[in-house]
Coordinates of N, CA and C in Angstrom, one line a residue:
Chain A
A1 N 25.4 -3.5 72.0 CA 24.1 -3.2 72.4 C 23.3 -4.5 72.6
Q2 N 22.4 -4.3 73.6 CA 21.4 -5.3 73.7 C 20.5 -5.6 72.5
S3 N 20.4 -6.9 72.2 CA 19.6 -7.0 70.8 C 19.1 -8.6 70.7
V4 N 18.3 -8.8 70.0 CA 17.8 -10.1 69.4 C 18.1 -10.0 68.0
T5 N 18.8 -11.1 67.4 CA 19.1 -11.1 66.1 C 18.6 -12.3 65.3
Q6 N 17.8 -12.2 64.4 CA 17.4 -13.1 63.5 C 18.1 -12.9 62.0
P7 N 19.2 -13.7 61.9 CA 20.1 -13.4 60.6 C 19.3 -13.7 59.2
D8 N 18.5 -14.4 59.2 CA 17.7 -14.7 58.0 C 16.6 -13.8 57.9
I9 N 16.5 -13.2 56.9 CA 15.2 -12.5 56.7 C 14.2 -13.3 56.0
H10 N 14.7 -14.1 55.2 CA 13.7 -15.1 54.4 C 14.4 -16.4 54.3
I11 N 13.5 -17.4 54.4 CA 14.1 -18.7 54.2 C 12.9 -19.6 53.5
T12 N 13.2 -20.3 52.3 CA 12.6 -21.2 51.6 C 12.9 -22.6 51.6
V13 N 11.9 -23.5 52.1 CA 12.1 -24.8 52.1 C 11.0 -25.7 51.4
S14 N 11.3 -26.9 51.2 CA 10.2 -27.7 50.4 C 9.2 -28.2 51.5
E15 N 8.0 -28.4 51.1 CA 7.2 -29.0 52.1 C 7.7 -30.5 52.4
G16 N 7.8 -30.8 53.8 CA 8.3 -32.1 54.1 C 9.6 -32.2 54.6
A17 N 10.4 -31.1 54.3 CA 11.9 -30.7 54.5 C 11.8 -30.3 56.1
S18 N 13.2 -30.5 56.6 CA 13.3 -30.0 58.0 C 13.5 -28.5 58.0
L19 N 13.4 -27.8 59.1 CA 13.7 -26.5 59.3 C 14.3 -26.1 60.5
E20 N 15.2 -25.1 60.2 CA 15.8 -24.5 61.6 C 15.9 -22.9 61.2
L21 N 15.4 -22.1 62.1 CA 15.5 -20.7 62.3 C 16.3 -20.2 63.3
R22 N 17.2 -19.4 62.9 CA 18.4 -19.1 63.9 C 17.9 -17.8 64.7
C23 N 18.3 -17.7 66.0 CA 18.1 -16.5 66.8 C 19.1 -16.5 67.7
N24 N 19.8 -15.4 68.0 CA 20.8 -15.1 68.9 C 20.5 -13.9 69.7
Y25 N 20.8 -13.8 70.8 CA 20.7 -12.6 71.7 C 21.8 -12.3 72.4
S26 N 22.0 -10.9 72.8 CA 22.9 -10.2 73.5 C 22.6 -9.7 74.6
Y27 N 22.4 -10.3 75.7 CA 22.0 -10.0 77.1 C 22.8 -10.7 78.1
G28 N 23.1 -9.9 79.2 CA 24.2 -10.5 80.2 C 23.6 -11.6 80.8
A29 N 22.5 -11.6 81.3 CA 22.0 -12.7 82.0 C 21.0 -13.5 81.0
T30 N 20.8 -14.7 81.3 CA 19.7 -15.6 80.5 C 18.4 -14.9 80.5
P31 N 18.0 -14.5 79.7 CA 16.8 -14.0 79.5 C 15.5 -15.0 79.2
Y32 N 14.4 -14.4 79.2 CA 13.4 -15.5 79.0 C 13.2 -15.4 77.5
L33 N 13.0 -16.5 77.0 CA 13.0 -16.6 75.6 C 11.7 -17.3 75.0
F34 N 11.4 -16.6 73.6 CA 10.0 -17.1 73.1 C 10.2 -17.2 71.6
W35 N 9.3 -17.8 71.0 CA 9.2 -17.8 69.7 C 7.7 -17.6 69.2
Y36 N 7.4 -16.6 68.5 CA 6.0 -16.3 68.1 C 5.8 -16.3 66.6
V37 N 4.6 -16.8 66.1 CA 4.4 -16.9 64.7 C 3.3 -15.8 64.4
Q38 N 3.5 -15.2 63.0 CA 2.4 -14.4 62.6 C 2.1 -14.6 61.2
S39 N 0.8 -15.1 61.0 CA 0.4 -15.5 59.9 C -0.2 -14.2 59.3
P40 N -0.4 -14.2 57.9 CA -1.1 -13.0 57.3 C -2.5 -12.6 57.8
G41 N -2.8 -11.4 58.1 CA -4.0 -10.8 58.6 C -4.2 -11.5 60.2
Q42 N -3.2 -12.1 60.9 CA -3.4 -12.7 62.2 C -2.8 -12.0 63.2
G43 N -3.0 -12.3 64.4 CA -2.3 -11.9 65.6 C -1.1 -12.7 65.6
L44 N -0.2 -12.2 66.6 CA 1.0 -13.0 67.2 C 0.6 -14.1 67.9
Q45 N 1.1 -15.5 67.7 CA 0.7 -16.6 68.4 C 2.0 -17.1 69.1
L46 N 1.9 -17.4 70.2 CA 3.2 -18.1 71.0 C 3.3 -19.6 70.6
L47 N 4.6 -19.8 70.1 CA 4.7 -21.1 69.6 C 5.4 -22.0 70.9
L48 N 6.2 -21.2 71.5 CA 6.9 -22.0 72.7 C 7.7 -20.8 73.4
K49 N 8.3 -21.3 74.7 CA 8.8 -20.4 75.6 C 9.8 -21.0 76.3
Y50 N 11.0 -20.4 76.9 CA 12.0 -21.0 77.8 C 12.0 -20.1 79.0
F51 N 11.6 -20.4 80.0 CA 12.2 -19.7 81.3 C 13.4 -20.3 81.9
S52 N 13.3 -21.7 82.1 CA 14.4 -22.4 83.0 C 14.4 -23.9 82.8
G53 N 15.3 -24.7 83.3 CA 15.0 -26.0 83.3 C 15.5 -26.8 81.9
D54 N 14.9 -27.6 81.4 CA 15.3 -28.4 80.2 C 15.4 -27.5 79.0
T55 N 16.6 -27.4 78.5 CA 16.9 -26.5 77.4 C 16.3 -26.9 76.1
L56 N 15.6 -28.0 75.9 CA 14.9 -28.4 74.6 C 13.6 -28.3 75.0
V57 N 12.9 -27.4 74.3 CA 11.5 -27.0 74.7 C 10.6 -27.3 73.6
Q58 N 9.5 -28.1 73.9 CA 8.5 -28.4 72.8 C 7.4 -27.5 72.9
G59 N 6.9 -27.1 71.5 CA 5.9 -26.1 71.5 C 4.7 -26.7 70.7
I60 N 4.0 -25.8 70.3 CA 2.7 -26.4 69.4 C 3.1 -26.6 67.9
K61 N 2.1 -27.1 67.3 CA 2.3 -27.2 65.8 C 3.6 -28.2 65.6
G62 N 4.2 -28.7 66.4 CA 5.2 -29.7 66.0 C 6.6 -29.0 66.2
F63 N 6.6 -27.9 66.7 CA 8.1 -26.9 66.7 C 8.6 -27.2 68.0
E64 N 9.9 -27.2 68.1 CA 10.6 -27.2 69.0 C 11.9 -26.4 69.1
A65 N 12.5 -25.9 70.3 CA 13.7 -24.8 70.2 C 14.7 -25.3 71.4
E66 N 15.8 -25.3 71.1 CA 16.9 -25.4 72.0 C 17.6 -24.2 72.6
F67 N 17.6 -24.0 73.9 CA 18.5 -22.9 74.1 C 20.0 -23.2 74.6
K68 N 20.9 -22.6 74.0 CA 22.2 -23.0 74.1 C 23.1 -21.9 74.7
R69 N 23.3 -21.8 76.1 CA 23.7 -20.7 76.8 C 25.1 -20.2 76.2
S70 N 25.9 -21.2 75.9 CA 27.2 -20.8 75.5 C 27.3 -20.1 74.0
Q71 N 26.3 -20.2 73.2 CA 26.1 -19.8 72.0 C 25.2 -18.5 72.0
S72 N 24.5 -18.2 73.2 CA 23.4 -17.3 73.2 C 22.5 -17.5 72.3
S73 N 22.1 -18.9 72.0 CA 21.1 -19.0 70.8 C 19.9 -19.6 71.2
F74 N 18.9 -19.6 70.5 CA 17.5 -20.2 70.9 C 17.0 -20.4 69.5
N75 N 17.3 -21.4 68.8 CA 17.0 -21.8 67.4 C 15.7 -22.6 67.3
L76 N 14.9 -22.2 66.5 CA 13.8 -22.9 66.4 C 13.8 -24.1 65.3
R77 N 13.3 -25.3 65.5 CA 13.2 -26.4 64.6 C 12.1 -27.1 64.3
K78 N 11.7 -27.7 63.3 CA 10.6 -28.6 63.0 C 11.2 -29.7 62.0
P79 N 10.8 -30.9 62.1 CA 11.6 -31.9 61.5 C 10.8 -32.0 60.0
S80 N 9.6 -31.6 60.0 CA 9.1 -31.7 58.7 C 7.9 -30.5 58.5
V81 N 8.3 -29.7 57.6 CA 7.4 -28.5 57.4 C 6.0 -28.9 56.6
H82 N 4.8 -28.1 56.9 CA 3.7 -28.3 56.2 C 3.5 -27.0 55.5
W83 N 2.8 -26.9 54.2 CA 2.4 -25.6 53.7 C 1.8 -24.6 54.6
S84 N 1.2 -25.0 55.7 CA 0.5 -24.0 56.5 C 1.5 -23.4 57.3
D85 N 2.7 -23.9 57.4 CA 3.7 -23.3 58.4 C 4.3 -21.9 57.9
A86 N 3.8 -21.6 56.5 CA 4.4 -20.5 55.7 C 3.9 -19.2 56.7
A87 N 4.8 -18.4 57.1 CA 4.4 -17.4 57.9 C 5.7 -16.6 58.3
E88 N 5.5 -15.7 59.2 CA 6.6 -14.9 59.6 C 6.9 -15.3 61.3
Y89 N 8.0 -15.6 61.5 CA 8.4 -16.0 62.9 C 9.3 -15.1 63.6
F90 N 9.2 -14.9 64.8 CA 9.6 -13.8 65.7 C 10.3 -14.5 66.8
C91 N 11.6 -14.3 67.1 CA 12.3 -14.6 68.2 C 12.1 -13.4 69.3
A92 N 11.9 -13.8 70.5 CA 11.8 -12.6 71.4 C 12.3 -12.9 72.7
V93 N 12.6 -12.0 73.4 CA 13.0 -12.3 74.8 C 12.5 -11.1 76.0
V94 N 12.5 -11.6 77.0 CA 12.4 -10.7 78.2 C 13.5 -10.6 78.9
P95 N 14.3 -9.5 78.6 CA 15.7 -9.5 79.1 C 16.0 -9.5 80.6
G96 N 15.1 -9.1 81.3 CA 15.5 -8.8 82.7 C 14.9 -9.9 83.6
V97 N 15.1 -10.0 84.9 CA 14.6 -11.0 85.9 C 13.1 -10.6 86.1
N98 N 12.7 -9.4 85.9 CA 11.5 -8.8 86.1 C 10.5 -9.4 85.1
R99 N 9.7 -10.3 85.3 CA 8.7 -10.9 84.3 C 7.8 -9.7 83.7
D100 N 7.7 -8.7 84.5 CA 6.9 -7.7 83.9 C 7.4 -7.0 82.7
D101 N 8.7 -7.0 82.4 CA 9.4 -6.4 81.5 C 8.6 -6.7 80.1
K102 N 9.0 -5.6 79.3 CA 8.6 -5.6 78.0 C 9.1 -6.8 77.2
I103 N 8.7 -7.1 76.1 CA 9.2 -8.1 75.2 C 10.0 -7.4 74.2
I104 N 11.2 -8.1 74.0 CA 12.1 -7.3 72.9 C 12.1 -8.5 71.7
F105 N 11.7 -7.9 70.4 CA 11.4 -8.8 69.4 C 12.7 -8.9 68.4
G106 N 13.0 -9.8 67.7 CA 13.9 -9.7 66.6 C 13.1 -9.2 65.4
K107 N 13.7 -9.1 64.4 CA 13.1 -8.5 63.1 C 12.2 -9.5 62.3
G108 N 12.4 -10.8 62.7 CA 11.6 -11.6 62.1 C 12.3 -12.4 61.0
T109 N 11.8 -13.6 60.7 CA 12.1 -14.4 59.5 C 11.0 -14.9 58.8
R110 N 10.8 -14.5 57.6 CA 9.7 -14.9 56.7 C 9.8 -16.3 56.1
L111 N 9.1 -17.2 56.5 CA 9.3 -18.6 55.8 C 8.3 -18.9 54.7
H112 N 8.9 -19.4 53.6 CA 8.3 -19.7 52.4 C 8.3 -21.2 52.3
I113 N 7.2 -21.8 51.8 CA 7.1 -23.3 51.7 C 7.0 -23.5 50.1
L114 N 7.9 -24.3 49.6 CA 7.6 -24.7 48.1 C 6.8 -26.2 48.0
P115 N 6.0 -26.1 47.3 CA 5.1 -27.4 47.1 C 5.9 -28.5 46.6
Chain B
G1 N -12.5 -18.9 75.9 CA -13.1 -17.5 75.9 C -12.4 -16.6 74.9
A2 N -13.0 -15.6 75.0 CA -12.6 -14.6 74.0 C -11.2 -14.0 74.2
G3 N -10.4 -13.8 73.0 CA -9.0 -13.4 73.2 C -9.2 -11.8 73.3
V4 N -7.8 -11.3 73.1 CA -7.8 -9.9 73.2 C -8.2 -9.3 71.8
S5 N -9.2 -8.3 71.8 CA -9.8 -7.6 70.7 C -9.2 -6.2 70.7
Q6 N -9.2 -5.8 69.5 CA -8.5 -4.4 69.2 C -9.6 -3.9 68.2
S7 N -9.8 -2.4 68.4 CA -10.5 -1.7 67.3 C -10.2 -0.2 66.9
P8 N -10.3 0.3 65.9 CA -10.8 -0.4 64.8 C -9.7 -1.5 64.4
R9 N -9.9 -2.2 63.4 CA -8.9 -3.2 62.8 C -8.0 -2.4 61.8
Y10 N -8.6 -1.4 61.1 CA -7.9 -0.5 60.0 C -8.5 0.9 60.4
K11 N -7.3 1.9 60.3 CA -7.7 3.1 60.4 C -6.8 4.1 59.4
V12 N -7.6 4.8 58.6 CA -7.0 5.6 57.6 C -7.3 7.2 58.0
T13 N -6.4 7.9 58.2 CA -6.6 9.2 58.6 C -5.6 10.2 58.1
K14 N -5.9 11.5 58.1 CA -5.1 12.5 57.4 C -4.2 13.0 58.5
R15 N -3.1 13.4 58.0 CA -2.0 13.9 58.7 C -2.5 15.0 59.5
G16 N -2.2 15.0 60.7 CA -2.8 16.2 61.8 C -3.8 15.8 62.4
Q17 N -4.5 14.8 62.1 CA -5.8 14.5 62.8 C -5.3 13.4 64.0
D18 N -6.2 13.5 65.2 CA -6.0 12.7 66.4 C -6.6 11.4 65.9
V19 N -6.1 10.3 66.6 CA -6.6 8.9 66.6 C -6.7 8.2 67.9
A20 N -7.5 7.3 68.2 CA -7.8 6.7 69.4 C -7.8 5.2 69.2
L21 N -7.1 4.5 69.5 CA -7.1 3.0 69.2 C -7.3 2.2 70.6
R22 N -8.1 1.4 70.4 CA -8.7 0.7 71.6 C -8.1 -0.7 71.8
C23 N -8.2 -1.2 72.9 CA -7.6 -2.4 73.3 C -8.6 -3.1 74.3
D24 N -9.2 -4.1 74.0 CA -10.1 -4.9 74.9 C -9.3 -6.1 75.5
P25 N -8.7 -6.3 76.7 CA -7.9 -7.6 77.2 C -8.8 -8.5 77.3
I26 N -8.2 -9.8 77.6 CA -8.8 -10.9 78.2 C -9.3 -10.5 79.6
S27 N -10.5 -11.0 79.8 CA -11.3 -10.5 81.1 C -10.2 -11.0 82.1
G28 N -9.9 -10.2 83.1 CA -9.3 -10.4 84.3 C -7.9 -10.5 84.1
H29 N -7.4 -10.0 83.1 CA -5.9 -10.2 82.9 C -5.3 -8.7 83.4
V30 N -4.3 -9.0 84.2 CA -3.8 -7.8 85.2 C -3.1 -6.8 84.3
S31 N -2.1 -7.4 83.4 CA -1.3 -6.4 82.6 C -1.6 -6.3 81.1
L32 N -1.3 -5.2 80.7 CA -1.9 -4.7 79.2 C -0.6 -4.0 78.8
Y33 N -0.2 -4.4 77.4 CA 0.8 -3.9 76.9 C 0.6 -3.4 75.5
W34 N 1.1 -2.4 75.1 CA 1.2 -1.8 73.8 C 2.3 -1.8 72.9
Y35 N 2.3 -2.3 71.7 CA 3.5 -2.4 70.8 C 3.3 -1.6 69.5
R36 N 4.2 -1.4 68.7 CA 4.1 -0.8 67.5 C 4.9 -1.6 66.4
Q37 N 4.4 -2.0 65.3 CA 5.2 -2.9 64.5 C 5.2 -2.1 62.8
A38 N 6.4 -1.7 62.6 CA 6.5 -1.2 61.4 C 6.7 -2.4 60.4
L39 N 6.6 -2.0 59.1 CA 6.4 -2.8 58.1 C 7.8 -3.6 57.9
G40 N 8.0 -5.0 58.1 CA 9.2 -5.5 57.9 C 10.1 -5.6 59.2
Q41 N 9.5 -5.1 60.2 CA 9.9 -5.1 61.4 C 9.3 -6.0 62.6
G42 N 9.9 -6.3 63.6 CA 9.2 -6.9 64.6 C 8.7 -5.8 65.6
P43 N 7.7 -6.3 66.6 CA 7.0 -5.4 67.2 C 7.9 -4.6 68.3
E44 N 7.7 -3.3 68.5 CA 8.4 -2.6 69.4 C 7.6 -2.1 70.5
F45 N 8.0 -2.2 71.8 CA 7.3 -1.8 72.9 C 7.1 -0.4 73.0
L46 N 5.8 -0.1 73.4 CA 5.4 1.4 73.8 C 5.2 1.7 75.2
T47 N 4.5 0.9 75.8 CA 3.9 1.2 77.1 C 3.3 -0.1 77.8
Y48 N 3.3 -0.1 79.1 CA 2.3 -1.0 79.8 C 1.7 -0.7 80.9
F49 N 0.7 -1.4 81.4 CA -0.1 -1.2 82.7 C -0.1 -2.4 83.4
N50 N -0.1 -2.2 84.7 CA -0.7 -3.3 85.6 C -1.8 -2.7 86.3
Y51 N -3.0 -3.3 86.1 CA -4.3 -2.5 86.6 C -4.5 -1.4 85.8
E52 N -4.8 -0.1 86.6 CA -5.0 1.0 85.9 C -3.6 1.9 85.9
A53 N -2.6 1.5 86.9 CA -1.3 2.2 86.8 C -0.4 1.7 85.4
Q54 N -0.1 3.0 84.9 CA 1.0 2.8 83.8 C 2.2 2.8 84.6
Q55 N 3.0 1.6 84.3 CA 4.3 1.1 84.8 C 5.4 1.7 84.2
D56 N 5.3 1.7 82.7 CA 6.5 1.9 81.8 C 6.0 2.6 80.6
K57 N 6.3 3.7 80.4 CA 5.9 4.4 79.1 C 7.3 4.8 78.3
S58 N 8.2 4.1 78.7 CA 9.7 4.4 78.0 C 9.7 4.3 76.4
G59 N 8.7 3.6 75.9 CA 8.7 3.2 74.5 C 7.8 4.2 73.6
L60 N 7.2 5.0 74.2 CA 6.4 6.1 73.6 C 7.2 7.0 72.9
P61 N 7.2 7.1 71.5 CA 8.1 7.9 70.7 C 8.2 9.4 71.1
N62 N 7.1 9.9 71.5 CA 7.1 11.4 71.6 C 5.9 11.8 72.5
D63 N 5.8 13.0 72.8 CA 4.4 13.4 73.6 C 3.1 13.4 73.0
R64 N 3.2 13.2 71.6 CA 1.9 13.2 70.9 C 1.2 11.8 71.2
F65 N 1.9 10.9 71.7 CA 1.7 9.4 72.0 C 1.2 9.5 73.6
S66 N 0.0 9.0 73.9 CA -0.4 8.8 75.2 C -1.3 7.5 75.4
A67 N -1.4 7.0 76.5 CA -2.3 5.8 76.9 C -2.9 5.8 78.1
E68 N -3.9 5.3 78.3 CA -4.8 5.2 79.7 C -5.4 3.9 79.8
R69 N -5.7 3.5 80.9 CA -6.5 2.4 81.2 C -7.3 2.6 82.6
P70 N -8.1 3.4 82.5 CA -8.8 4.0 83.7 C -9.5 3.2 84.6
E71 N -10.0 2.1 84.2 CA -10.6 1.2 85.1 C -9.9 -0.3 85.1
G72 N -8.7 -0.2 84.7 CA -7.9 -1.3 84.8 C -8.3 -2.5 83.7
S73 N -9.2 -2.1 82.7 CA -9.4 -3.3 81.7 C -9.3 -2.7 80.5
I74 N -10.2 -1.9 79.7 CA -10.2 -1.4 78.5 C -8.9 -0.3 78.4
S75 N -8.1 -0.4 77.5 CA -7.1 0.7 77.2 C -7.3 1.4 75.9
T76 N -6.9 2.7 75.9 CA -7.0 3.4 74.8 C -5.5 4.1 74.6
L77 N -5.2 4.0 73.3 CA -3.7 4.5 72.9 C -4.3 5.6 72.0
T78 N -3.7 6.8 72.2 CA -4.3 7.9 71.5 C -2.8 8.6 70.9
I79 N -3.0 8.9 69.6 CA -2.1 9.7 68.9 C -2.5 10.9 68.5
Q80 N -1.9 12.2 69.0 CA -2.3 13.4 68.5 C -1.5 14.1 67.3
R81 N -2.4 14.6 66.6 CA -1.6 15.4 65.5 C -0.7 14.4 64.6
T82 N -1.5 13.3 64.1 CA -0.7 12.2 63.5 C 0.1 12.8 62.2
E83 N 1.3 11.9 62.2 CA 2.2 12.2 61.2 C 2.4 10.8 60.2
Q84 N 2.9 11.0 59.2 CA 2.8 9.9 58.1 C 3.6 8.7 58.8
R85 N 4.8 9.1 59.6 CA 5.6 8.2 60.0 C 5.0 7.5 61.2
D86 N 3.7 7.8 61.7 CA 3.0 6.9 62.7 C 2.4 5.8 62.1
S87 N 2.4 5.6 60.7 CA 1.7 4.5 59.9 C 2.5 3.2 60.5
A88 N 1.7 2.3 61.0 CA 2.1 1.1 61.7 C 1.0 0.1 61.8
M89 N 1.4 -1.1 62.5 CA 0.5 -1.9 63.1 C 0.6 -1.8 64.8
Y90 N -0.3 -1.3 65.1 CA -0.4 -1.2 66.7 C -1.0 -2.4 67.4
R91 N -0.1 -3.2 68.0 CA -0.5 -4.4 68.7 C -0.8 -4.2 70.4
C92 N -1.8 -4.8 70.9 CA -1.8 -4.8 72.3 C -1.9 -6.2 72.8
A93 N -1.2 -6.5 74.0 CA -1.4 -7.7 74.6 C -1.6 -7.7 75.9
S94 N -2.2 -8.7 76.5 CA -2.6 -8.7 77.9 C -2.0 -10.0 78.5
R95 N -1.9 -9.9 79.9 CA -1.3 -11.2 80.6 C -2.0 -11.3 82.0
P96 N -2.3 -12.6 82.2 CA -3.2 -12.7 83.3 C -2.6 -12.5 84.8
S97 N -1.1 -12.7 84.8 CA -0.4 -12.2 86.1 C 1.0 -12.2 85.7
R98 N 1.9 -11.9 86.6 CA 3.3 -11.6 86.2 C 4.1 -12.9 85.9
F99 N 3.4 -14.1 86.2 CA 4.2 -15.3 85.9 C 3.6 -15.9 84.7
E100 N 2.9 -15.3 83.9 CA 2.3 -15.8 82.6 C 3.1 -14.9 81.3
T101 N 2.7 -15.6 80.2 CA 3.1 -14.9 79.0 C 2.0 -14.0 78.6
Q102 N 2.5 -13.0 77.5 CA 1.5 -12.3 77.0 C 0.8 -12.8 75.9
Y103 N -0.7 -12.6 75.8 CA -1.4 -13.0 74.6 C -1.6 -11.8 73.6
F104 N -1.4 -11.9 72.4 CA -1.7 -10.6 71.6 C -2.9 -10.7 70.9
G105 N -3.4 -9.2 70.7 CA -4.6 -9.2 69.9 C -4.3 -9.1 68.6
P106 N -5.3 -8.8 67.4 CA -4.9 -9.1 66.0 C -4.3 -7.5 65.5
G107 N -4.3 -6.5 66.3 CA -3.8 -5.5 66.0 C -4.6 -4.4 65.2
T108 N -4.2 -3.2 65.2 CA -4.9 -2.1 64.5 C -4.0 -1.5 63.3
R109 N -4.2 -1.6 62.1 CA -3.2 -1.0 61.0 C -3.7 0.4 60.9
L110 N -2.7 1.3 61.3 CA -2.9 2.7 61.0 C -2.1 3.2 59.9
L111 N -2.9 4.0 59.0 CA -2.4 4.5 57.7 C -2.8 5.9 57.9
V112 N -1.5 6.9 57.9 CA -1.7 8.5 57.9 C -1.3 8.7 56.6
L113 N -2.3 9.6 55.8 CA -2.1 9.8 54.6 C -1.4 11.5 54.5

């Protein structure tokens, strides 16, 4: 079945440590790929997106993600996390070539930061 | 400018009552989407509009759910005869055109007692 998988429900890292959040998708064609962040009481904020071109995408707040077609993955990374990065992170895809299509979200990964 | 706004932010209702959730998109945005997010889950698509036309309502769970966007701007999601399983965060998003990404509002948290 078509899906977006975020295998880690919770991740805990120390402040200043590096971070990688995993995301895999199972769609035939290369979908449009996104990472969103949701802080408590806030809406969903777009961190970055991949439509085509360079497979390493830079986003806001120092985040980046790399699209790997062979692994059907779009992992999110940050070299050094800050306490303010504690939030829930959603990987998402627009699976079809029609950009009007709905966004399909993963179940999310909650990031906890240790001081 | 102002982002996507939703009202009310919180709604508590009794089972069997009807509720109407409002979404005010960013001015000039063509497309408007509704999603529902259960606790511990990612948002799930409900329906979307281009201008006033409802393009896809395949995500509406049953006929108690309906949505409209009569003038191509503000949209209302209506849930009739609410049930406890309808309790969730309801999120709205808008997009300026088909070549842009969606911008999300803060959501309406619905609790059905």
